[in-house]
Each structure stands twice: as structure tokens, then as C-alpha cells.
Amino acid sequence: MTGDSSHIAEALNDAMANVVERTLPAVVSVHVDRQRVIEETIVTGVGRQVRQRTVREPGVGSGVIVSKEGLVLTNWHVVEGEDVLIRVTLHGDEEPRRATLVDRDESVDIALLRIEPRHPDEQFPWMTFGDSDLMRPGHFVFALGNPRNLADTVTQGIISNRARRVSDTLDTYLQTDCAINPGNSGGPLVNLKGELIGINARLVIGPAESPSGQGYGLAIPGNEVQDAYERMIHKGRPRGYLGVTVEDWPVASYQIGRQSESAVVVGVDKGSPAAAAGLRKDDLILSMDGGPVRSSAEFFRRLRQKQVGETLALGIRRSGVDQELKADVVDLKTIFESEETPVSREIAGLTVRELRRAERMRLALPDKGGVLVVQVVENSPLFGRISPGEVILRAREDVMDLDQRVQHIEAFERGMESLKSRGGYLDVLRKGAVEAVTVPAS
């Protein structure tokens, strides 16, 4: 290594260490204690009896302080539940402190906590937000948190993918190759400026016999997190909903070093304001209220600034012809409240149902795909392998087969039928991670 190269490497090394030193004090470990009622079947002299038993479920995660008053952001799935005791451990502390849930936004999987101060004037170290829309594949990032109860852990990597396809009903992720493990959920993803550009939300891993499936993590983009944070601290500000999914046009332009020119519609929710306005798949969105739209990120940045009840003027191009459409921004909460809970069915000893829209948004799942586990009966071959609240995404005979997605309950039933003779695997989303669960042959 030449002298100049050595100096550059040393400078980068010091810069990275400085970022960690500056940001780590704002990272906390989150500890939860929740109680869950389970049903057990007991065989007695008079037959089989079902009884309920309360079990204690401890959990761990991470969080980041975002105000000097001790407000903490973490994932909602880390602290969700009724009668949950929440404690946080600050950087350098040995004893955890009580924390209270201030609010949550389930659609983004974000919760806001408040640390109980030791005295009225106590101030906390905090982290500022960066602009996640500026992150590009190859940019250095740091994941900070409490993986496997190892506090103050730092891993370094790059942005692997920006997940360009985004929607106002389906939050997408920043993909990173930072090492992320259970317990990292809710911790910050930080750029080289020491700014919060994402909240680590989940990892994807393979089964024990195929560890090569491990290697990437997903973070909620910081701009989505900041928008949710501002809604939570300004009570009563609803989240606007249009019901459209867009991506950059030309598609994947950033991968070939080309600037995007507009946003292209790739999906419109049935019965949404976007559908009522006449938006269609493949429409190019050129402007909003007279301001140019040069990318999907710019489209949603402008949309986030709009209030519920406003009418947007969207300049579009369809089949080479420019025109203007009017679309109303409505309260997302009203969409959720009007939706009925899907019907449950029992399959292979599992009671499952399809997911509601709010649940899909919180888990960042597509419009179709996955079934929610409601209950597991004791005689099921999956008893002890799968738990209520988890989501089954795939049913496959071979660990390397990634095409067998569970699009709906009927597909799950067919998938389980195909696994009867030889067994196989189920891809299960649990506690922010996708894991492969072995299904024994029956």
C-alpha cells in the first residue's frame, strides 16, 4: 500500500470510529416482559380437558433516542401487546430504567417510548435524522443495537438495495449487508455523518442446515420513520392515503448511472382514491400541484406534505398523451376501520387466516401473500415449531425453492398437502426475521 493510500485508509478508519463514538450513546437496549394465555389439552381419567395457562414471555430489542427529553423510537413488534412491562438500558448503564409507550404507528411498525428520567432536569444524548432518500447502493452504513443481548454492538456494511418500489400503503425497506441478528430490531441504521437513516426491522435467514441463506438485513427508511414520529408527537395528525404504488422511471435507472425522470404507476389499490381519480398501471406521474415529480421518492416526499382532505392535481402521461387528474387524500385510519377480519380455517392443525391491510403494512408484505397463524392445536405436526401471531410466507419441498409463495389460504392448503409424503419447509416471519421451519413427513 502506497503512502497516500495508507493515509486515506487511516482517515476513513478514524472517520468511522468517530461516527460510532458519537452515535452509540443514543442507542438503548429494550427489554420487555409480556404475558400470554395459552391453551393446553390434558388427558385425565375422565377424558381430555382443555385448560388455559398464563406464560411469561421476555423479549429484547433495540431503540434510538431522538430527543433530549428521552423519546425513543423502536419497532412496534418489539413492544406490542397488552400489559407489557418495558425497560431500557442506556449506553454505559448497568441497571435498566422503566419506559412508557407514548404512541405507535402499526402501519410503519414504529413505536415511540419515553424514558423515565432520574430527575426533572435530566437530558439524554440523542440522534438526528438524515435524508434516507439520498442513500445509494454502495454507501457505508452502521447498524447499532443489542443483538442476542450483546449491548453496544456495532456492525458495518453498505446499502445493498434501495427497494425503489414504494407505496403509501406498503412501506419498503433499505437493504443492507450489515450483520443483523435477533435483538437488532428497533436499532438505528446510521450513515457516515452519524445521522439516523433507518430503523433496523428484520433479517432474513435460512434453516440451520443451510446457513448460506443468511446475510442481509432490512431497515425502515428514515424518512418514513421521521414522518411517523412527527405524526405521533403531533397528536391528531392523520396519515394520508392515496392507494398507489410507484417506482422510478426509467425503471432501475440508478443502477445504470442514469437519473430518473418521473414516477411510473405499478399498482393501484382497488376502491382507493387513486382508482377513483382514474390512475392506471403504467401511467407516468410528471407533476403534483404544479411541482415536478422526477422520482418515486420525490412523489412520496410531496405526498407526505399534504393534509387529509386536500385534492391533488396530478399531471400524468398516458400512452404519450399528457393530462391532469384530481385525487383526494383520505385518512388511512378510516380505510383500516372499514375492513373486515378475514375468515379463519384449520389446516394441518393450524388455525390460519389471510392478513388485513393494516397487518400487511406493518409487516411490509405485498397485497397478496402470507397467512397469519391464529392458533396451533397440540396434535399438529407443527406444535412447538410455529406459534400464534407468526406469518407463513412459503411452503416448499426443497430449501432452495423460493417460488412456492403462499398467496392465500387455498395455496397454503395445497402446499401442506404436497408436504405430507416427503416433508419440507415453511418460511415463517417471526419477530422481525424470516426463518425456515422444517415440516416432518406424516
Short mmCIF file of C-alpha atoms in Angstrom, two decimals:
data_model
loop_
_atom_site.label_atom_id
_atom_site.label_comp_id
_atom_site.label_asym_id
_atom_site.label_seq_id
_atom_site.Cartn_x
_atom_site.Cartn_y
_atom_site.Cartn_z
CA MET A 1 0.00 0.00 0.00
CA THR A 2 1.44 3.38 -1.00
CA GLY A 3 1.82 6.23 1.45
CA ASP A 4 -1.15 8.14 0.04
CA SER A 5 -3.35 5.05 0.12
CA SER A 6 -2.32 4.37 3.69
CA HIS A 7 -3.24 7.90 4.77
CA ILE A 8 -6.63 7.61 3.05
CA ALA A 9 -7.34 4.28 4.76
CA GLU A 10 -6.33 5.66 8.16
CA ALA A 11 -8.51 8.74 7.67
CA LEU A 12 -11.51 6.56 6.73
CA ASN A 13 -10.82 4.29 9.69
CA ASP A 14 -10.76 7.24 12.08
CA ALA A 15 -13.88 8.75 10.50
CA MET A 16 -15.82 5.52 11.03
CA ALA A 17 -14.66 5.20 14.62
CA ASN A 18 -15.69 8.81 15.25
CA VAL A 19 -19.19 8.13 13.91
CA VAL A 20 -19.59 5.17 16.26
CA GLU A 21 -18.24 7.11 19.24
CA ARG A 22 -20.64 9.97 18.55
CA THR A 23 -23.79 7.92 17.93
CA LEU A 24 -23.55 4.94 20.31
CA PRO A 25 -24.62 6.94 23.42
CA ALA A 26 -28.04 7.48 21.79
CA VAL A 27 -28.66 3.73 21.36
CA VAL A 28 -30.59 1.78 24.01
CA SER A 29 -31.36 -1.86 24.71
CA VAL A 30 -35.09 -2.56 25.03
CA HIS A 31 -36.31 -5.29 27.39
CA VAL A 32 -39.95 -6.38 27.51
CA ASP A 33 -41.94 -8.71 29.71
CA ARG A 34 -45.30 -9.76 28.36
CA GLN A 35 -47.83 -12.36 29.40
CA ARG A 36 -49.72 -14.67 27.03
CA VAL A 37 -52.57 -17.07 27.71
CA ILE A 38 -52.18 -20.47 26.05
CA GLU A 39 -54.50 -23.46 25.90
CA GLU A 40 -53.34 -26.93 26.91
CA THR A 41 -55.06 -30.26 26.39
CA ILE A 42 -54.74 -32.61 29.38
CA VAL A 43 -55.70 -36.28 29.39
CA THR A 44 -57.28 -37.37 32.70
CA GLY A 45 -59.22 -40.33 33.93
CA VAL A 46 -62.45 -38.72 32.76
CA GLY A 47 -61.21 -37.78 29.31
CA ARG A 48 -59.46 -34.86 27.62
CA GLN A 49 -59.74 -31.42 29.19
CA VAL A 50 -58.65 -28.04 27.85
CA ARG A 51 -57.26 -25.54 30.32
CA GLN A 52 -55.74 -22.11 30.00
CA ARG A 53 -52.35 -21.18 31.40
CA THR A 54 -50.56 -17.83 31.55
CA VAL A 55 -46.94 -17.87 30.43
CA ARG A 56 -44.32 -15.12 30.71
CA GLU A 57 -42.54 -14.14 27.52
CA PRO A 58 -39.42 -11.98 27.88
CA GLY A 59 -38.13 -10.23 24.78
CA VAL A 60 -35.28 -7.98 23.73
CA GLY A 61 -34.74 -5.38 21.06
CA SER A 62 -33.04 -2.09 20.43
CA GLY A 63 -34.01 1.55 20.21
CA VAL A 64 -32.64 5.01 19.48
CA ILE A 65 -33.12 8.23 21.47
CA VAL A 66 -34.37 11.03 19.21
CA SER A 67 -34.88 13.89 21.68
CA LYS A 68 -33.07 15.30 24.70
CA GLU A 69 -36.24 14.63 26.72
CA GLY A 70 -35.72 10.88 26.31
CA LEU A 71 -38.11 9.94 23.50
CA VAL A 72 -37.09 6.60 21.97
CA LEU A 73 -38.02 5.05 18.63
CA THR A 74 -38.14 1.29 18.21
CA ASN A 75 -40.17 -1.29 16.26
CA TRP A 76 -43.76 -1.80 17.35
CA HIS A 77 -43.32 -5.56 17.09
CA VAL A 78 -40.63 -5.34 19.80
CA VAL A 79 -43.01 -3.91 22.45
CA GLU A 80 -46.51 -4.80 21.22
CA GLY A 81 -49.01 -6.49 23.48
CA GLU A 82 -51.23 -5.76 26.47
CA ASP A 83 -49.85 -5.23 29.98
CA VAL A 84 -46.28 -5.18 28.69
CA LEU A 85 -43.54 -4.04 31.05
CA ILE A 86 -40.95 -2.04 29.08
CA ARG A 87 -37.47 -1.24 30.33
CA VAL A 88 -34.49 0.30 28.54
CA THR A 89 -30.78 0.20 29.31
CA LEU A 90 -28.77 3.24 28.28
CA HIS A 91 -25.25 3.17 26.91
CA GLY A 92 -22.83 2.80 29.83
CA ASP A 93 -25.55 1.89 32.34
CA GLU A 94 -25.90 -1.48 34.04
CA GLU A 95 -29.38 -1.06 35.51
CA PRO A 96 -32.38 -0.73 33.17
CA ARG A 97 -34.96 2.03 33.58
CA ARG A 98 -38.70 2.00 33.17
CA ALA A 99 -40.07 3.31 29.89
CA THR A 100 -43.64 4.02 28.86
CA LEU A 101 -45.33 3.65 25.50
CA VAL A 102 -46.26 7.09 24.18
CA ASP A 103 -47.76 6.05 20.86
CA ARG A 104 -47.28 3.70 17.94
CA ASP A 105 -47.86 3.58 14.21
CA GLU A 106 -48.59 -0.03 13.36
CA SER A 107 -48.67 0.70 9.63
CA VAL A 108 -44.94 1.54 9.73
CA ASP A 109 -44.06 -0.84 12.62
CA ILE A 110 -42.77 2.07 14.73
CA ALA A 111 -43.36 2.69 18.46
CA LEU A 112 -42.49 5.81 20.48
CA LEU A 113 -41.33 5.34 24.09
CA ARG A 114 -40.40 7.78 26.85
CA ILE A 115 -37.61 7.01 29.33
CA GLU A 116 -38.45 7.81 32.94
CA PRO A 117 -35.84 10.42 34.00
CA ARG A 118 -33.99 10.16 37.30
CA HIS A 119 -34.57 13.85 37.96
CA PRO A 120 -36.76 16.51 36.25
CA ASP A 121 -33.85 18.25 34.51
CA GLU A 122 -32.17 15.14 33.12
CA GLN A 123 -31.27 15.35 29.43
CA PHE A 124 -30.35 12.47 27.16
CA PRO A 125 -27.97 12.08 24.22
CA TRP A 126 -29.96 11.92 21.00
CA MET A 127 -29.57 11.27 17.31
CA THR A 128 -30.70 13.47 14.42
CA PHE A 129 -32.45 12.31 11.25
CA GLY A 130 -30.74 12.19 7.87
CA ASP A 131 -32.37 12.06 4.43
CA SER A 132 -32.77 8.37 3.56
CA ASP A 133 -33.78 9.28 0.01
CA LEU A 134 -30.15 10.29 -0.61
CA MET A 135 -28.76 6.85 0.24
CA ARG A 136 -27.41 4.89 -2.74
CA PRO A 137 -26.23 1.31 -3.17
CA GLY A 138 -22.63 1.19 -2.00
CA HIS A 139 -22.93 3.89 0.68
CA PHE A 140 -21.37 2.90 4.01
CA VAL A 141 -23.78 2.38 6.93
CA PHE A 142 -23.63 1.16 10.53
CA ALA A 143 -26.19 -1.00 12.38
CA LEU A 144 -26.16 -0.34 16.12
CA GLY A 145 -28.07 -2.24 18.77
CA ASN A 146 -28.48 -5.13 21.14
CA PRO A 147 -28.28 -8.37 19.12
CA ARG A 148 -28.70 -11.50 21.24
CA ASN A 149 -28.49 -9.31 24.36
CA LEU A 150 -24.98 -8.11 23.44
CA ALA A 151 -25.40 -4.39 24.15
CA ASP A 152 -23.48 -1.66 22.29
CA THR A 153 -22.84 -3.87 19.27
CA VAL A 154 -21.83 -2.17 16.03
CA THR A 155 -21.68 -3.77 12.58
CA GLN A 156 -20.67 -2.03 9.38
CA GLY A 157 -21.68 -2.61 5.77
CA ILE A 158 -23.20 -0.91 2.77
CA ILE A 159 -26.60 -0.16 1.34
CA SER A 160 -27.24 -3.15 -0.90
CA ASN A 161 -30.54 -2.07 -2.40
CA ARG A 162 -32.79 0.93 -2.03
CA ALA A 163 -36.03 -1.02 -2.63
CA ARG A 164 -37.18 1.55 -5.17
CA ARG A 165 -40.75 0.31 -5.43
CA VAL A 166 -42.69 2.22 -2.76
CA SER A 167 -46.32 2.80 -1.90
CA ASP A 168 -48.35 4.92 0.50
CA THR A 169 -49.90 1.67 1.76
CA LEU A 170 -46.81 -0.56 1.74
CA ASP A 171 -43.58 0.62 3.29
CA THR A 172 -40.48 -0.77 1.66
CA TYR A 173 -37.05 -1.26 3.14
CA LEU A 174 -33.44 -0.28 2.75
CA GLN A 175 -31.46 -3.49 2.28
CA THR A 176 -28.03 -3.72 3.91
CA ASP A 177 -25.35 -6.35 4.31
CA CYS A 178 -24.65 -5.23 7.88
CA ALA A 179 -24.73 -8.22 10.21
CA ILE A 180 -28.17 -8.06 11.85
CA ASN A 181 -29.33 -10.62 14.41
CA PRO A 182 -32.34 -11.10 16.71
CA GLY A 183 -32.32 -8.16 19.13
CA ASN A 184 -31.21 -5.64 16.49
CA SER A 185 -34.85 -4.83 15.70
CA GLY A 186 -35.62 -1.21 16.52
CA GLY A 187 -31.99 -0.09 16.48
CA PRO A 188 -30.67 2.65 14.20
CA LEU A 189 -29.07 2.38 10.78
CA VAL A 190 -26.61 5.27 10.60
CA ASN A 191 -24.76 6.96 7.73
CA LEU A 192 -21.19 8.31 7.71
CA LYS A 193 -22.45 11.64 9.03
CA GLY A 194 -23.78 9.93 12.15
CA GLU A 195 -27.39 10.55 11.09
CA LEU A 196 -30.35 8.21 11.54
CA ILE A 197 -31.32 6.98 8.06
CA GLY A 198 -33.26 3.86 9.04
CA ILE A 199 -34.63 1.63 11.80
CA ASN A 200 -33.45 -1.98 11.58
CA ALA A 201 -36.59 -4.05 11.28
CA ARG A 202 -35.91 -7.60 10.21
CA LEU A 203 -33.37 -10.09 8.94
CA VAL A 204 -33.74 -12.99 6.55
CA ILE A 205 -32.13 -16.30 7.44
CA GLY A 206 -32.25 -19.86 6.22
CA PRO A 207 -32.65 -23.10 8.16
CA ALA A 208 -29.87 -24.48 10.33
CA GLU A 209 -28.84 -26.95 7.65
CA SER A 210 -28.43 -24.15 5.09
CA PRO A 211 -26.63 -21.27 6.80
CA SER A 212 -25.69 -19.81 3.42
CA GLY A 213 -29.18 -18.30 3.37
CA GLN A 214 -28.08 -15.71 5.88
CA GLY A 215 -26.55 -12.37 5.03
CA TYR A 216 -28.85 -9.37 4.69
CA GLY A 217 -30.99 -7.15 6.83
CA LEU A 218 -33.81 -4.72 6.14
CA ALA A 219 -34.39 -1.28 7.64
CA ILE A 220 -37.39 1.05 7.54
CA PRO A 221 -36.24 4.17 5.65
CA GLY A 222 -35.53 7.10 7.94
CA ASN A 223 -37.87 9.46 6.10
CA GLU A 224 -40.78 7.10 6.76
CA VAL A 225 -39.70 6.85 10.40
CA GLN A 226 -39.43 10.63 10.78
CA ASP A 227 -42.87 11.12 9.24
CA ALA A 228 -44.35 8.59 11.69
CA TYR A 229 -42.50 10.24 14.60
CA GLU A 230 -43.87 13.67 13.73
CA ARG A 231 -47.40 12.28 13.47
CA MET A 232 -47.08 10.68 16.90
CA ILE A 233 -45.77 13.78 18.67
CA HIS A 234 -48.40 15.96 16.96
CA LYS A 235 -51.45 14.05 18.12
CA GLY A 236 -54.41 14.04 15.79
CA ARG A 237 -52.44 14.41 12.58
CA PRO A 238 -53.75 11.54 10.44
CA ARG A 239 -51.74 9.67 7.85
CA GLY A 240 -52.84 10.44 4.31
CA TYR A 241 -53.75 7.68 1.89
CA LEU A 242 -53.90 7.71 -1.89
CA GLY A 243 -53.61 4.00 -2.68
CA VAL A 244 -50.93 3.93 -5.38
CA THR A 245 -47.63 2.10 -5.79
CA VAL A 246 -44.94 3.76 -7.92
CA GLU A 247 -41.30 3.31 -8.83
CA ASP A 248 -38.71 5.38 -10.66
CA TRP A 249 -38.92 5.83 -14.39
CA PRO A 250 -36.91 4.64 -16.23
CA VAL A 251 -37.07 1.54 -14.01
CA ALA A 252 -33.83 0.86 -12.08
CA SER A 253 -32.30 3.99 -13.64
CA TYR A 254 -29.98 4.45 -10.65
CA GLN A 255 -28.38 1.06 -11.35
CA ILE A 256 -27.17 2.20 -14.76
CA GLY A 257 -26.00 5.61 -13.61
CA ARG A 258 -28.98 7.46 -15.10
CA GLN A 259 -31.18 9.99 -13.35
CA SER A 260 -34.85 9.09 -13.06
CA GLU A 261 -37.21 11.35 -14.97
CA SER A 262 -40.57 10.69 -13.33
CA ALA A 263 -42.54 8.09 -11.36
CA VAL A 264 -44.41 5.24 -13.03
CA VAL A 265 -47.54 3.66 -11.54
CA VAL A 266 -47.08 -0.08 -10.97
CA GLY A 267 -50.17 -0.68 -8.84
CA VAL A 268 -53.46 0.94 -7.80
CA ASP A 269 -55.46 -0.26 -4.79
CA LYS A 270 -58.99 -1.34 -5.58
CA GLY A 271 -61.53 1.20 -4.32
CA SER A 272 -58.81 3.74 -3.42
CA PRO A 273 -58.76 7.50 -4.10
CA ALA A 274 -56.15 6.81 -6.80
CA ALA A 275 -58.55 4.40 -8.51
CA ALA A 276 -61.43 6.88 -8.20
CA ALA A 277 -59.24 9.56 -9.81
CA GLY A 278 -58.63 7.30 -12.80
CA LEU A 279 -54.96 6.46 -12.26
CA ARG A 280 -53.89 3.31 -14.09
CA LYS A 281 -50.93 0.99 -14.16
CA ASP A 282 -48.11 2.31 -16.39
CA ASP A 283 -49.21 5.96 -16.08
CA LEU A 284 -46.22 8.30 -15.75
CA ILE A 285 -46.67 10.88 -12.97
CA LEU A 286 -44.94 14.07 -14.09
CA SER A 287 -46.16 16.62 -11.52
CA MET A 288 -48.15 17.18 -8.33
CA ASP A 289 -49.95 20.50 -7.82
CA GLY A 290 -47.74 22.07 -10.46
CA GLY A 291 -44.44 20.91 -8.94
CA PRO A 292 -42.34 18.46 -10.97
CA VAL A 293 -42.10 14.82 -9.91
CA ARG A 294 -38.74 13.41 -11.05
CA SER A 295 -38.68 10.21 -8.96
CA SER A 296 -40.75 7.93 -6.73
CA ALA A 297 -39.01 9.41 -3.68
CA GLU A 298 -39.98 12.94 -4.74
CA PHE A 299 -43.57 11.83 -5.33
CA PHE A 300 -43.94 10.48 -1.81
CA ARG A 301 -41.99 13.35 -0.27
CA ARG A 302 -44.56 15.73 -1.77
CA LEU A 303 -47.44 13.44 -0.79
CA ARG A 304 -46.28 13.35 2.86
CA GLN A 305 -46.60 17.14 2.98
CA LYS A 306 -50.27 17.02 2.03
CA GLN A 307 -53.09 17.05 4.55
CA VAL A 308 -56.07 14.71 4.70
CA GLY A 309 -58.93 16.34 2.80
CA GLU A 310 -56.75 18.04 0.20
CA THR A 311 -57.32 17.43 -3.50
CA LEU A 312 -54.19 16.82 -5.56
CA ALA A 313 -53.69 17.82 -9.17
CA LEU A 314 -51.61 15.06 -10.77
CA GLY A 315 -50.04 15.68 -14.15
CA ILE A 316 -49.69 12.33 -15.91
CA ARG A 317 -48.69 10.94 -19.29
CA ARG A 318 -50.68 8.00 -20.65
CA SER A 319 -49.81 6.42 -23.99
CA GLY A 320 -47.87 9.54 -24.93
CA VAL A 321 -50.72 11.96 -24.08
CA ASP A 322 -50.42 14.40 -21.16
CA GLN A 323 -53.45 15.02 -18.96
CA GLU A 324 -54.38 16.09 -15.41
CA LEU A 325 -56.25 14.04 -12.82
CA LYS A 326 -57.71 15.10 -9.46
CA ALA A 327 -57.25 12.81 -6.44
CA ASP A 328 -58.44 13.24 -2.84
CA VAL A 329 -56.18 12.43 0.11
CA VAL A 330 -58.14 10.47 2.75
CA ASP A 331 -57.40 9.29 6.29
CA LEU A 332 -55.70 5.90 6.23
CA LYS A 333 -57.32 5.02 9.56
CA THR A 334 -60.79 5.07 8.01
CA ILE A 335 -59.62 2.54 5.41
CA PHE A 336 -58.45 0.20 8.16
CA GLU A 337 -61.60 0.57 10.24
CA SER A 338 -63.87 -0.31 7.32
CA GLU A 339 -62.04 -3.57 6.61
CA GLU A 340 -63.49 -6.83 7.93
CA THR A 341 -61.36 -9.52 9.59
CA PRO A 342 -60.83 -12.42 7.14
CA VAL A 343 -62.39 -15.80 7.91
CA SER A 344 -60.14 -18.35 9.68
CA ARG A 345 -59.69 -22.02 8.66
CA GLU A 346 -57.96 -25.01 10.25
CA ILE A 347 -55.30 -26.69 8.10
CA ALA A 348 -52.84 -29.32 9.35
CA GLY A 349 -53.62 -28.44 12.95
CA LEU A 350 -53.10 -24.71 12.37
CA THR A 351 -55.87 -22.13 12.50
CA VAL A 352 -54.89 -19.56 9.87
CA ARG A 353 -56.39 -16.58 8.10
CA GLU A 354 -55.33 -14.06 5.49
CA LEU A 355 -53.98 -10.72 6.70
CA ARG A 356 -55.78 -7.42 6.95
CA ARG A 357 -54.35 -4.41 5.13
CA ALA A 358 -53.06 -2.84 8.36
CA GLU A 359 -51.20 -6.04 9.19
CA ARG A 360 -49.66 -6.16 5.72
CA MET A 361 -48.47 -2.59 6.01
CA ARG A 362 -46.90 -3.17 9.41
CA LEU A 363 -45.06 -6.22 8.10
CA ALA A 364 -44.34 -4.68 4.66
CA LEU A 365 -45.92 -7.62 2.86
CA PRO A 366 -47.36 -7.43 -0.67
CA ASP A 367 -51.07 -7.07 -1.40
CA LYS A 368 -51.38 -10.85 -1.62
CA GLY A 369 -49.29 -13.43 0.13
CA GLY A 370 -48.85 -15.00 3.54
CA VAL A 371 -51.28 -16.39 6.08
CA LEU A 372 -51.44 -15.44 9.77
CA VAL A 373 -51.30 -18.22 12.36
CA VAL A 374 -54.14 -17.74 14.86
CA GLN A 375 -53.84 -20.96 16.86
CA VAL A 376 -51.80 -24.20 16.93
CA VAL A 377 -53.51 -27.34 18.23
CA GLU A 378 -51.49 -29.75 20.34
CA ASN A 379 -51.73 -32.70 17.94
CA SER A 380 -50.48 -30.65 14.99
CA PRO A 381 -47.14 -31.80 13.48
CA LEU A 382 -46.12 -28.14 13.78
CA PHE A 383 -46.92 -27.84 17.51
CA GLY A 384 -43.88 -26.27 19.17
CA ARG A 385 -42.43 -25.24 15.81
CA ILE A 386 -44.82 -22.42 14.96
CA SER A 387 -46.61 -20.00 17.29
CA PRO A 388 -49.72 -17.81 17.03
CA GLY A 389 -49.00 -14.39 15.54
CA GLU A 390 -46.42 -15.66 13.06
CA VAL A 391 -46.92 -15.39 9.30
CA ILE A 392 -46.30 -18.24 6.87
CA LEU A 393 -44.88 -16.95 3.58
CA ARG A 394 -43.85 -20.10 1.66
CA ALA A 395 -44.43 -23.86 1.67
CA ARG A 396 -41.70 -25.74 -0.23
CA GLU A 397 -40.27 -29.22 -0.54
CA ASP A 398 -36.70 -28.06 -1.21
CA VAL A 399 -34.82 -25.50 0.87
CA MET A 400 -33.57 -23.75 -2.28
CA ASP A 401 -37.01 -23.46 -3.91
CA LEU A 402 -38.06 -19.82 -3.46
CA ASP A 403 -41.04 -19.81 -5.83
CA GLN A 404 -43.64 -21.58 -3.68
CA ARG A 405 -45.21 -18.47 -2.19
CA VAL A 406 -48.38 -18.78 -0.10
CA GLN A 407 -50.63 -16.30 -1.90
CA HIS A 408 -53.82 -17.21 0.02
CA ILE A 409 -55.32 -19.88 2.28
CA GLU A 410 -56.09 -22.24 -0.62
CA ALA A 411 -52.44 -22.11 -1.72
CA PHE A 412 -51.33 -22.89 1.84
CA GLU A 413 -53.68 -25.87 1.96
CA ARG A 414 -52.27 -27.20 -1.33
CA GLY A 415 -48.74 -26.59 -0.10
CA MET A 416 -49.28 -28.54 3.12
CA GLU A 417 -50.88 -31.39 1.17
CA SER A 418 -47.79 -31.61 -1.05
CA LEU A 419 -45.51 -31.82 2.00
CA LYS A 420 -47.31 -34.78 3.59
CA SER A 421 -45.30 -37.56 1.97
CA ARG A 422 -41.75 -36.14 1.97
CA GLY A 423 -41.89 -33.21 4.36
CA GLY A 424 -40.30 -29.87 3.57
CA TYR A 425 -40.04 -26.32 4.84
CA LEU A 426 -42.21 -23.35 5.73
CA ASP A 427 -40.80 -19.83 5.55
CA VAL A 428 -42.14 -18.12 8.68
CA LEU A 429 -41.97 -14.43 9.59
CA ARG A 430 -41.43 -14.19 13.35
CA LYS A 431 -40.15 -11.32 15.50
CA GLY A 432 -38.85 -9.43 12.51
CA ALA A 433 -36.98 -12.37 10.94
CA VAL A 434 -37.84 -14.82 8.17
CA GLU A 435 -36.86 -18.34 9.22
CA ALA A 436 -37.24 -21.72 7.52
CA VAL A 437 -39.15 -24.21 9.72
CA THR A 438 -38.85 -27.93 9.00
CA VAL A 439 -42.13 -29.77 8.33
CA PRO A 440 -41.89 -33.51 9.12
CA ALA A 441 -43.40 -36.06 6.75
CA SER A 442 -46.67 -37.51 8.04
#
